[in-house]
Each structure stands twice: as C-alpha cells, then as structure tokens.
C-alpha cells in the first residue's frame, strides 16, 4: 500500500511517498518558487538527490512534474496504484475535527476558511484539484493542522471578546501544528508504555514556527497558537504574544499601515526582530553575555517557561515534557535553558543524556525526576499518511 503526502505552501510543494507496510519513504522532495521561471525541484530516492531549476507555472504543472519523476524512476507505474493521496490542510475551522475524505462539499468548506488562512488554504485546494485533474477516481484525504485542537474546551478556545465576534465572526483559538503534537504524543506514549487515554503531556514544537500544547488524556486542551499562527511563543520571524494595543499605537501614532504592521509581526519580529537572525544555530554561536543574541535566546526561553508553568496549572498531572521541531530536537543548549530552574515542578534532567543526541527519540530525565523528558523527532508527513489511511479504513 502506497500513500502520497502533499504539503502545499504559498509557493511551494513538499511531498513524500510512503510504503505503508513498514512506513518507509520511497521518495520525497520539495518544489519551491512555484509560479516563477526559475522554480527549484529537489527529488530524493534511494540516497540519490536530483536537483534542477525549471519553470513551473502552477500547482497543476508541479503535480505533473512530480508524477513524471515518480514514473520515470519506476516508483509507480500508474497513479491509481496509490492507495490514496493525503493533503496537509492548514485550516479546517471549527468544522473538521479529524482527517476527512475529500469530495466536492469538503472543497467548498475549505474555500470558506480561506479568510482564516489566506496564504495556505488556497494552495492546499490547488494541490487537491491538481491531483483530481490527474485522476478522477483516486481517493484524497485532508489532514488538518487545526483538527487535533478541536478538543480544546470553550473556556480555553474563546477570547474575552463580544460574543457575536465568536458566533458570527468565528473568532476563537484554533491552534496549529496539530499533526506534529499528535505524532509526538503517540511516540511519547510508546516510551511511557501508557495508553494515550491515560497520558498527560506538554508538547513543545520549537521550529521556525513554534507552539506549545497541553495534552490531557490524549487530547489537546490548550495550545499557544490562536486564531492564527501568530499568537504564543517567540518564533523565527513571528512575534508571538504581544499587547494588541501596540497595533493601534503603531497605526494611530506612528502612521504605520495595517499591511506594514502585519509584515512587521509576521516577518520581521521574533528572533529575527530581536537580533537580526532567525536561525537558532547562528544565534547560539553569536551569543555572549549581554549581547543582543543572548537577549533573543533569553526572551525565547522565558516565554516557553511561562507556557510550561501555565500548562502545569491546567493539567492535573504531567507525565512528560516533549521537545520537538528543529530547535527542540537538536539544541541541547536551549533545552537545558528551558528546564533550568524547574526542579520545583518535579523536573530534573541528566546533563549528559541531554547532550547525547540519539537519533529520532530519546529521554534525558534523571531517574528520580517525577516528570519524564523526551526528545522526539516529529514526522508530520508520516502522521498525515497514517491519518489518511485511518480516515479511509473507518
Ligand atoms: P520549520 O518550522 O520551518 O519546519 P524547523 O523545525 O526545521 O523549522 O526548525 C528550524 C529551526 O531549527 C531553525 O531556527 C534552526 O536554526 C533550528 N535548528 C536546527 N538544527 C539546530 C541545532 N543543531 N541547534 C540549534 N538550532 C537548530
């Protein structure tokens, strides 16, 4: 059984073809700058990587190129050999609480959510339609970034705003990175040898985008990203939490247009805003006591600690703290700064195990630590493939 996973971004398309029997990757790759004359294509299989620059007009053409490569390499003979295609869809609003087989009605609902994810949902829909054009009979499944968080209770997903903004305007917390938090939960349960229904964890996805999630009895009960992925932790270029009054101040007193403010908050803030770099590796290298790089790290870490503290307060018991995402998986320095001083919460870590960096999955708590500490490499594409299969098996 083979499942193709497609993750279409605003001008990019990431893909992975899985053999579901052993969950291995048959081929994977990335197309960037779709819509331009010099789009880049990278295609990996069997330890070989093909890279080229070519004109890719749109998602339809991108999909044609992808299938041509797959056929040329003999990885599939016919598109209908695929069990299904699973699509990452960023926003499923308050309608989709699990992966869903795509039909005309689902596509119409996805279009309704375009205002909630204006960069991503149109690309996701284009990817779905491009596959449909290639084969009308192939089964397609939408796997939503927001779905895992549909279990968040109303007192946590509502903002304290006038009610019609929620009832008519759909303004509420939706949360993102759902496939990642769900994937690491399943892996953490394997390490804990516990059923998901009995497991409470705090999951920290720390990449360019970053979010924390409080998981109780296997369900998300709160997360740091909100109506959009802008809220919460300090990210590569996104501000995370700010006083909303800042927006009015910049608009009214500094004359900034709303468009400029959006660019500032989305693309020029976070680590980049604080020190001019958004790559944590560079920031760590340049950090010295008292300089701007060290301050960026301090602010990044401080915000995460605040979320950990608040999630301890809402979870009755915490079994494990899980680190994932590029920074969470790879930076023992950042992990140790986050955990430093959390002894009062029952957390103590083993300095050596933290630095060991075993591939994919390891623990680094001290034996006596009440709370287990795990590093788990996330695999959003595999999670999408697994959820695609599950949605069709139901
Ligand atoms: P995205 O959200 O774009 O998927 P990733 O999860 O790949 O991002 O995370 C990217 C971040 O991870 C970057 O800030 C990068 O510097 C950081 N990162 C990757 N490897 C390391 C490392 N060894 N030490 C510190 N940070 C790292």
Coordinates of C-alpha atoms and ligand atoms in Angstrom, one line a residue:
X1 CA 0.0 0.0 0.0
X2 CA 1.5 3.4 -1.1
X3 CA 0.3 6.8 0.1
X4 CA 1.5 10.1 -1.4
X5 CA 1.5 13.0 1.1
X6 CA 1.4 16.5 -0.3
X7 CA 2.1 19.6 1.7
X8 CA 1.4 22.7 -0.4
X9 CA 2.6 26.1 0.9
X10 CA 2.0 29.5 -0.6
X11 CA 4.5 28.9 -3.4
X12 CA 6.0 25.5 -2.5
X13 CA 5.1 21.9 -2.6
X14 CA 6.6 19.3 -0.3
X15 CA 5.9 15.6 -1.0
X16 CA 6.7 12.2 0.4
X17 CA 5.7 8.8 -1.0
X18 CA 5.3 6.1 1.8
X19 CA 5.2 2.4 1.7
X20 CA 2.8 1.9 4.5
X21 CA 3.7 -1.7 5.3
X22 CA 6.9 -0.6 7.0
X23 CA 6.2 3.2 7.0
X24 CA 9.3 3.7 4.8
X25 CA 9.8 6.6 2.5
X26 CA 10.0 5.6 -1.2
X27 CA 10.8 9.1 -2.4
X28 CA 10.5 12.7 -1.2
X29 CA 11.2 16.2 -2.3
X30 CA 10.4 19.8 -2.5
X31 CA 9.4 22.3 -5.2
X32 CA 9.9 26.0 -4.4
X33 CA 9.1 29.3 -6.1
X34 CA 6.1 27.7 -8.0
X35 CA 4.8 30.3 -10.4
X36 CA 8.2 31.5 -11.4
X37 CA 10.5 30.9 -14.3
X38 CA 13.3 29.5 -12.1
X39 CA 11.4 27.2 -9.7
X40 CA 13.6 24.7 -7.9
X41 CA 12.9 21.0 -7.8
X42 CA 14.6 18.5 -5.5
X43 CA 13.7 14.8 -5.7
X44 CA 15.2 12.2 -3.4
X45 CA 15.1 8.4 -3.5
X46 CA 17.5 5.6 -2.7
X47 CA 20.1 8.0 -1.3
X48 CA 20.2 10.0 -4.6
X49 CA 19.1 13.5 -4.9
X50 CA 18.1 15.1 -8.2
X51 CA 18.1 18.9 -8.2
X52 CA 17.1 21.2 -11.1
X53 CA 15.8 24.7 -11.9
X54 CA 12.8 24.9 -14.2
X55 CA 9.8 27.0 -15.0
X56 CA 6.7 25.8 -13.0
X57 CA 3.6 27.7 -13.9
X58 CA 1.2 26.5 -11.1
X59 CA 0.3 23.6 -8.9
X60 CA -1.1 21.6 -11.8
X61 CA 2.2 21.7 -13.6
X62 CA 4.1 21.0 -10.3
X63 CA 2.0 17.8 -9.8
X64 CA 2.6 16.8 -13.5
X65 CA 6.4 17.1 -12.9
X66 CA 6.1 15.2 -9.7
X67 CA 4.2 12.3 -11.2
X68 CA 6.6 12.3 -14.3
X69 CA 9.6 11.9 -12.0
X70 CA 7.9 9.1 -10.0
X71 CA 7.0 7.2 -13.2
X72 CA 10.4 7.8 -14.8
X73 CA 12.1 6.3 -11.7
X74 CA 9.7 3.4 -11.9
X75 CA 8.4 4.0 -8.4
X76 CA 4.8 3.8 -9.6
X77 CA 3.5 2.5 -12.9
X78 CA 0.1 4.1 -12.7
X79 CA -1.3 6.9 -10.4
X80 CA -4.2 4.5 -9.5
X81 CA -1.6 2.3 -7.9
X82 CA -1.7 4.7 -5.0
X83 CA -3.9 3.8 -2.1
X84 CA -4.6 7.5 -1.6
X85 CA -3.2 11.0 -1.5
X86 CA -3.1 12.7 1.9
X87 CA -3.0 16.5 1.9
X88 CA -1.9 18.7 4.7
X89 CA -4.6 21.4 5.0
X90 CA -3.7 24.2 7.4
X91 CA -7.2 25.4 8.4
X92 CA -10.3 23.3 9.0
X93 CA -12.1 25.9 11.0
X94 CA -14.5 24.5 13.6
X95 CA -15.9 22.0 11.2
X96 CA -13.3 19.4 10.8
X97 CA -12.1 17.6 14.0
X98 CA -10.4 14.7 12.1
X99 CA -8.9 13.7 8.8
X100 CA -11.7 13.7 6.2
X101 CA -12.0 12.1 2.7
X102 CA -12.3 14.9 0.2
X103 CA -15.4 15.4 -2.0
X104 CA -16.9 18.5 -3.6
X105 CA -18.6 19.5 -0.4
X106 CA -15.3 19.3 1.6
X107 CA -13.6 21.5 -1.1
X108 CA -16.4 24.1 -0.7
X109 CA -16.0 24.2 3.1
X110 CA -12.2 24.6 2.7
X111 CA -12.9 27.6 0.5
X112 CA -15.0 29.1 3.3
X113 CA -11.9 29.0 5.5
X114 CA -9.6 30.9 3.1
X115 CA -10.0 34.2 5.1
X116 CA -8.6 32.3 8.2
X117 CA -5.6 31.0 6.3
X118 CA -5.2 33.2 3.2
X119 CA -1.7 32.0 2.2
X120 CA -2.2 28.3 2.8
X121 CA -5.7 27.1 2.2
X122 CA -5.8 28.3 -1.5
X123 CA -2.5 26.4 -2.1
X124 CA -3.9 23.3 -0.4
X125 CA -7.1 23.5 -2.5
X126 CA -4.9 23.9 -5.7
X127 CA -3.0 20.8 -4.8
X128 CA -6.2 18.8 -4.3
X129 CA -7.7 20.0 -7.6
X130 CA -4.5 19.3 -9.4
X131 CA -4.5 15.6 -8.2
X132 CA -8.2 15.3 -9.2
X133 CA -7.4 16.5 -12.7
X134 CA -4.8 13.8 -13.0
X135 CA -7.2 11.1 -11.8
X136 CA -10.9 11.5 -11.0
X137 CA -11.1 8.2 -9.1
X138 CA -8.1 8.5 -6.7
X139 CA -9.1 8.9 -3.1
X140 CA -7.9 12.0 -1.4
X141 CA -7.9 12.9 2.3
X142 CA -7.5 16.3 4.0
X143 CA -5.5 16.2 7.2
X144 CA -5.9 19.4 9.1
X145 CA -3.4 21.3 11.3
X146 CA -6.3 22.5 13.4
X147 CA -8.1 19.2 13.9
X148 CA -6.2 17.9 16.9
X149 CA -7.1 21.1 18.8
X150 CA -10.9 20.8 18.2
X151 CA -11.0 19.1 21.7
X152 CA -9.9 22.3 23.4
X153 CA -12.8 23.3 25.8
X154 CA -14.7 26.6 25.2
X155 CA -13.2 28.4 28.2
X156 CA -9.8 27.9 26.6
X157 CA -10.7 28.5 22.9
X158 CA -12.8 31.6 23.4
X159 CA -11.2 35.1 23.6
X160 CA -12.9 37.5 26.0
X161 CA -14.5 39.5 23.2
X162 CA -18.1 40.5 22.4
X163 CA -20.0 37.2 21.7
X164 CA -21.1 37.9 18.2
X165 CA -17.4 38.1 17.1
X166 CA -17.3 34.4 18.1
X167 CA -20.8 33.3 16.9
X168 CA -20.8 35.2 13.6
X169 CA -17.2 36.1 13.1
X170 CA -15.8 32.6 14.1
X171 CA -13.1 34.4 16.1
X172 CA -11.6 31.9 18.5
X173 CA -8.5 29.9 19.2
X174 CA -8.0 27.2 16.6
X175 CA -4.4 26.2 17.2
X176 CA -1.9 24.7 14.6
X177 CA 0.9 22.1 14.4
X178 CA -1.8 19.6 15.2
X179 CA -0.3 16.7 13.2
X180 CA 3.1 17.3 15.0
X181 CA 1.6 17.4 18.5
X182 CA -0.5 14.3 17.8
X183 CA 2.6 12.4 16.3
X184 CA 4.8 13.1 19.3
X185 CA 2.0 12.2 21.7
X186 CA 1.8 8.7 20.1
X187 CA 5.6 8.3 20.3
X188 CA 5.7 9.6 23.9
X189 CA 3.1 7.0 24.9
X190 CA 5.3 4.3 23.4
X191 CA 8.2 5.5 25.6
X192 CA 6.0 5.8 28.7
X193 CA 4.3 2.4 27.9
X194 CA 1.0 4.1 28.5
X195 CA -2.3 4.4 26.7
X196 CA -3.0 7.8 25.2
X197 CA -6.2 8.0 27.2
X198 CA -4.2 7.8 30.4
X199 CA -1.4 10.2 29.3
X200 CA -0.9 13.9 30.0
X201 CA 2.0 15.7 28.4
X202 CA 3.2 19.2 27.5
X203 CA 4.4 19.1 23.9
X204 CA 6.8 21.9 22.7
X205 CA 7.2 22.2 18.9
X206 CA 10.1 24.5 18.6
X207 CA 11.0 25.2 14.9
X208 CA 10.8 28.3 12.8
X209 CA 7.1 28.3 13.8
X210 CA 6.8 27.3 17.5
X211 CA 3.9 26.2 19.6
X212 CA 3.2 24.6 23.0
X213 CA 0.3 22.2 23.6
X214 CA -1.2 20.9 26.8
X215 CA -2.5 17.4 26.3
X216 CA -4.7 15.7 28.8
X217 CA -5.9 12.1 28.5
X218 CA -4.5 12.1 24.9
X219 CA -6.5 15.2 23.9
X220 CA -5.4 18.8 23.3
X221 CA -6.9 21.0 26.0
X222 CA -4.9 24.2 25.2
X223 CA -2.3 25.4 22.8
X224 CA -0.3 28.6 22.4
X225 CA -1.2 29.4 18.7
X226 CA -4.6 31.1 18.4
X227 CA -6.9 32.2 15.7
X228 CA -3.8 32.4 13.5
X229 CA -0.3 31.0 14.0
X230 CA 0.9 34.5 15.2
X231 CA 0.0 34.0 18.8
X232 CA 2.0 32.4 21.6
X233 CA 5.7 31.6 21.7
X234 CA 8.5 33.7 20.2
X235 CA 9.2 32.3 16.7
X236 CA 11.8 32.7 13.9
X237 CA 10.2 35.8 12.5
X238 CA 6.7 36.0 14.3
X239 CA 6.3 38.0 17.4
X240 CA 4.1 35.5 19.4
X241 CA 2.1 37.2 22.2
X242 CA 2.0 41.0 22.2
X243 CA -0.3 43.6 23.8
X244 CA -2.9 44.2 21.0
X245 CA -2.7 47.8 22.0
X246 CA 0.6 48.0 20.2
X247 CA -1.1 47.6 16.9
X248 CA -3.4 50.7 17.5
X249 CA -0.4 52.7 18.8
X250 CA 1.7 51.9 15.6
X251 CA -1.3 52.7 13.4
X252 CA -2.6 55.8 15.1
X253 CA 0.5 57.5 16.5
X254 CA 3.3 56.2 14.2
X255 CA 1.3 56.2 10.9
X256 CA 2.0 52.6 10.0
X257 CA -0.5 51.0 7.6
X258 CA -2.1 47.7 8.7
X259 CA -0.3 46.0 5.9
X260 CA 3.1 47.2 7.3
X261 CA 2.2 46.2 10.8
X262 CA 1.2 42.7 9.6
X263 CA 4.6 42.4 7.8
X264 CA 6.4 43.5 11.0
X265 CA 4.5 41.0 13.2
X266 CA 4.7 38.1 10.7
X267 CA 8.1 38.5 9.0
X268 CA 10.3 41.0 10.9
X269 CA 9.7 40.1 14.6
X270 CA 10.5 37.1 16.8
X271 CA 14.2 36.1 17.0
X272 CA 14.8 38.0 13.7
X273 CA 13.3 41.2 15.1
X274 CA 15.3 40.9 18.3
X275 CA 18.8 40.2 16.9
X276 CA 18.6 40.3 13.1
X277 CA 19.0 36.5 12.7
X278 CA 16.3 33.8 12.8
X279 CA 18.4 30.7 12.6
X280 CA 18.9 29.5 16.1
X281 CA 22.3 27.8 15.2
X282 CA 23.7 31.2 14.3
X283 CA 22.2 32.9 17.3
X284 CA 23.7 30.4 19.7
X285 CA 27.1 30.8 18.0
X286 CA 27.0 34.6 18.3
X287 CA 25.5 34.7 21.8
X288 CA 27.6 36.2 24.6
X289 CA 26.5 37.6 28.0
X290 CA 25.0 41.0 27.5
X291 CA 24.7 40.9 23.6
X292 CA 21.5 41.0 21.5
X293 CA 21.8 37.4 20.5
X294 CA 21.9 36.3 24.1
X295 CA 18.9 38.5 24.8
X296 CA 16.9 36.9 21.9
X297 CA 17.6 33.5 23.4
X298 CA 16.6 34.7 26.9
X299 CA 13.3 36.1 25.6
X300 CA 12.6 32.9 23.6
X301 CA 13.3 30.7 26.6
X302 CA 11.4 32.9 29.1
X303 CA 8.2 32.8 27.0
X304 CA 8.4 29.0 26.8
X305 CA 8.9 28.7 30.6
X306 CA 5.8 30.8 31.2
X307 CA 3.7 28.5 29.0
X308 CA 5.1 25.4 30.7
X309 CA 4.2 26.9 34.1
X310 CA 0.6 27.7 32.9
X311 CA 0.1 24.3 31.4
X312 CA 1.2 22.7 34.7
X313 CA -1.5 24.7 36.3
X314 CA -4.3 23.4 34.0
X315 CA -3.2 19.8 33.7
X316 CA -3.9 17.8 36.8
X317 CA -0.8 15.7 36.3
X318 CA 2.1 15.9 33.8
X319 CA 3.7 12.6 32.7
X320 CA 6.3 14.1 30.3
X321 CA 7.6 17.2 28.7
X322 CA 8.3 16.6 25.0
X323 CA 10.7 18.6 22.8
X324 CA 10.3 18.5 19.0
X325 CA 10.9 20.7 15.9
X326 CA 14.3 21.8 14.6
X327 CA 15.3 23.6 17.8
X328 CA 13.6 21.2 20.2
X329 CA 15.2 18.2 18.6
X330 CA 18.7 19.5 18.0
X331 CA 19.6 22.1 20.6
X332 CA 20.7 20.7 23.9
X333 CA 21.6 24.2 25.0
X334 CA 18.1 25.6 24.5
X335 CA 16.6 22.5 26.1
X336 CA 18.8 22.9 29.2
X337 CA 18.0 26.6 29.5
X338 CA 14.2 25.9 29.3
X339 CA 14.4 23.2 32.0
X340 CA 16.9 25.0 34.3
X341 CA 15.1 26.1 37.5
X342 CA 12.1 23.8 37.0
X343 CA 13.0 21.5 39.9
X344 CA 10.0 22.8 41.8
X345 CA 7.8 21.3 39.2
X346 CA 9.4 17.9 39.7
X347 CA 11.7 18.1 36.7
X348 CA 15.4 17.2 36.8
X349 CA 17.4 16.4 33.8
X350 CA 20.6 14.5 33.1
X351 CA 23.1 16.8 31.5
X352 CA 25.0 14.0 29.7
X353 CA 21.9 12.3 28.3
X354 CA 20.7 15.7 27.1
X355 CA 23.8 16.1 25.1
X356 CA 23.8 12.5 23.7
X357 CA 21.5 13.4 20.8
X358 CA 20.4 9.9 19.9
X359 CA 18.6 9.9 16.6
X360 CA 14.8 10.4 16.5
X361 CA 13.8 9.6 20.0
X362 CA 15.4 9.6 23.5
X363 CA 14.8 10.5 27.1
X364 CA 17.0 12.8 29.2
X365 CA 15.4 13.0 32.7
X366 CA 17.1 11.8 35.8
X367 CA 15.8 8.6 37.3
X368 CA 14.2 10.3 40.2
X369 CA 12.6 13.0 38.0
X370 CA 8.8 12.9 38.5
X371 CA 8.3 14.3 35.0
X372 CA 9.9 12.4 32.1
X373 CA 11.8 14.5 29.5
X374 CA 11.7 13.3 25.9
X375 CA 13.2 14.5 22.6
X376 CA 11.1 13.1 19.7
X377 CA 11.8 14.0 16.1
X378 CA 8.5 15.0 14.6
X379 CA 7.3 13.5 11.3
X380 CA 4.3 15.5 10.1
X381 CA 4.2 13.7 6.7
X382 CA 4.2 10.2 8.3
X383 CA 1.4 11.4 10.6
X384 CA -0.6 12.7 7.6
X385 CA -0.1 9.3 5.8
X386 CA -1.2 7.4 8.9
X387 CA -4.3 9.6 9.4
X388 CA -5.1 9.3 5.6
X389 CA -5.1 5.5 6.0
X390 CA -7.2 5.7 9.2
X391 CA -9.8 8.0 7.6
X392 CA -10.3 5.5 4.7
X393 CA -10.3 2.4 6.9
X394 CA -13.1 3.7 9.1
Ligands
LIG1 P1 10.2 24.8 10.3 O1 9.2 25.4 11.3 O2 10.5 25.8 9.2 O3 9.8 23.4 9.8 P2 12.4 23.5 11.7 O4 11.5 22.6 12.5 O5 13.2 22.9 10.6 O6 11.6 24.7 11.0 O7 13.3 24.3 12.6 C1 14.2 25.3 12.2 C2 14.9 25.9 13.3 O8 15.7 24.8 14.0 C3 15.9 26.9 12.9 O9 15.9 28.0 13.9 C4 17.3 26.2 13.1 O10 18.3 27.1 13.4 C5 17.0 25.3 14.3 N1 18.0 24.3 14.4 C6 18.2 23.2 13.6 N2 19.3 22.5 14.0 C7 19.7 23.1 15.1 C8 20.8 22.9 16.1 N3 21.6 21.9 15.9 N4 20.9 23.7 17.1 C9 20.1 24.8 17.2 N5 19.1 25.0 16.4 C10 18.9 24.2 15.4

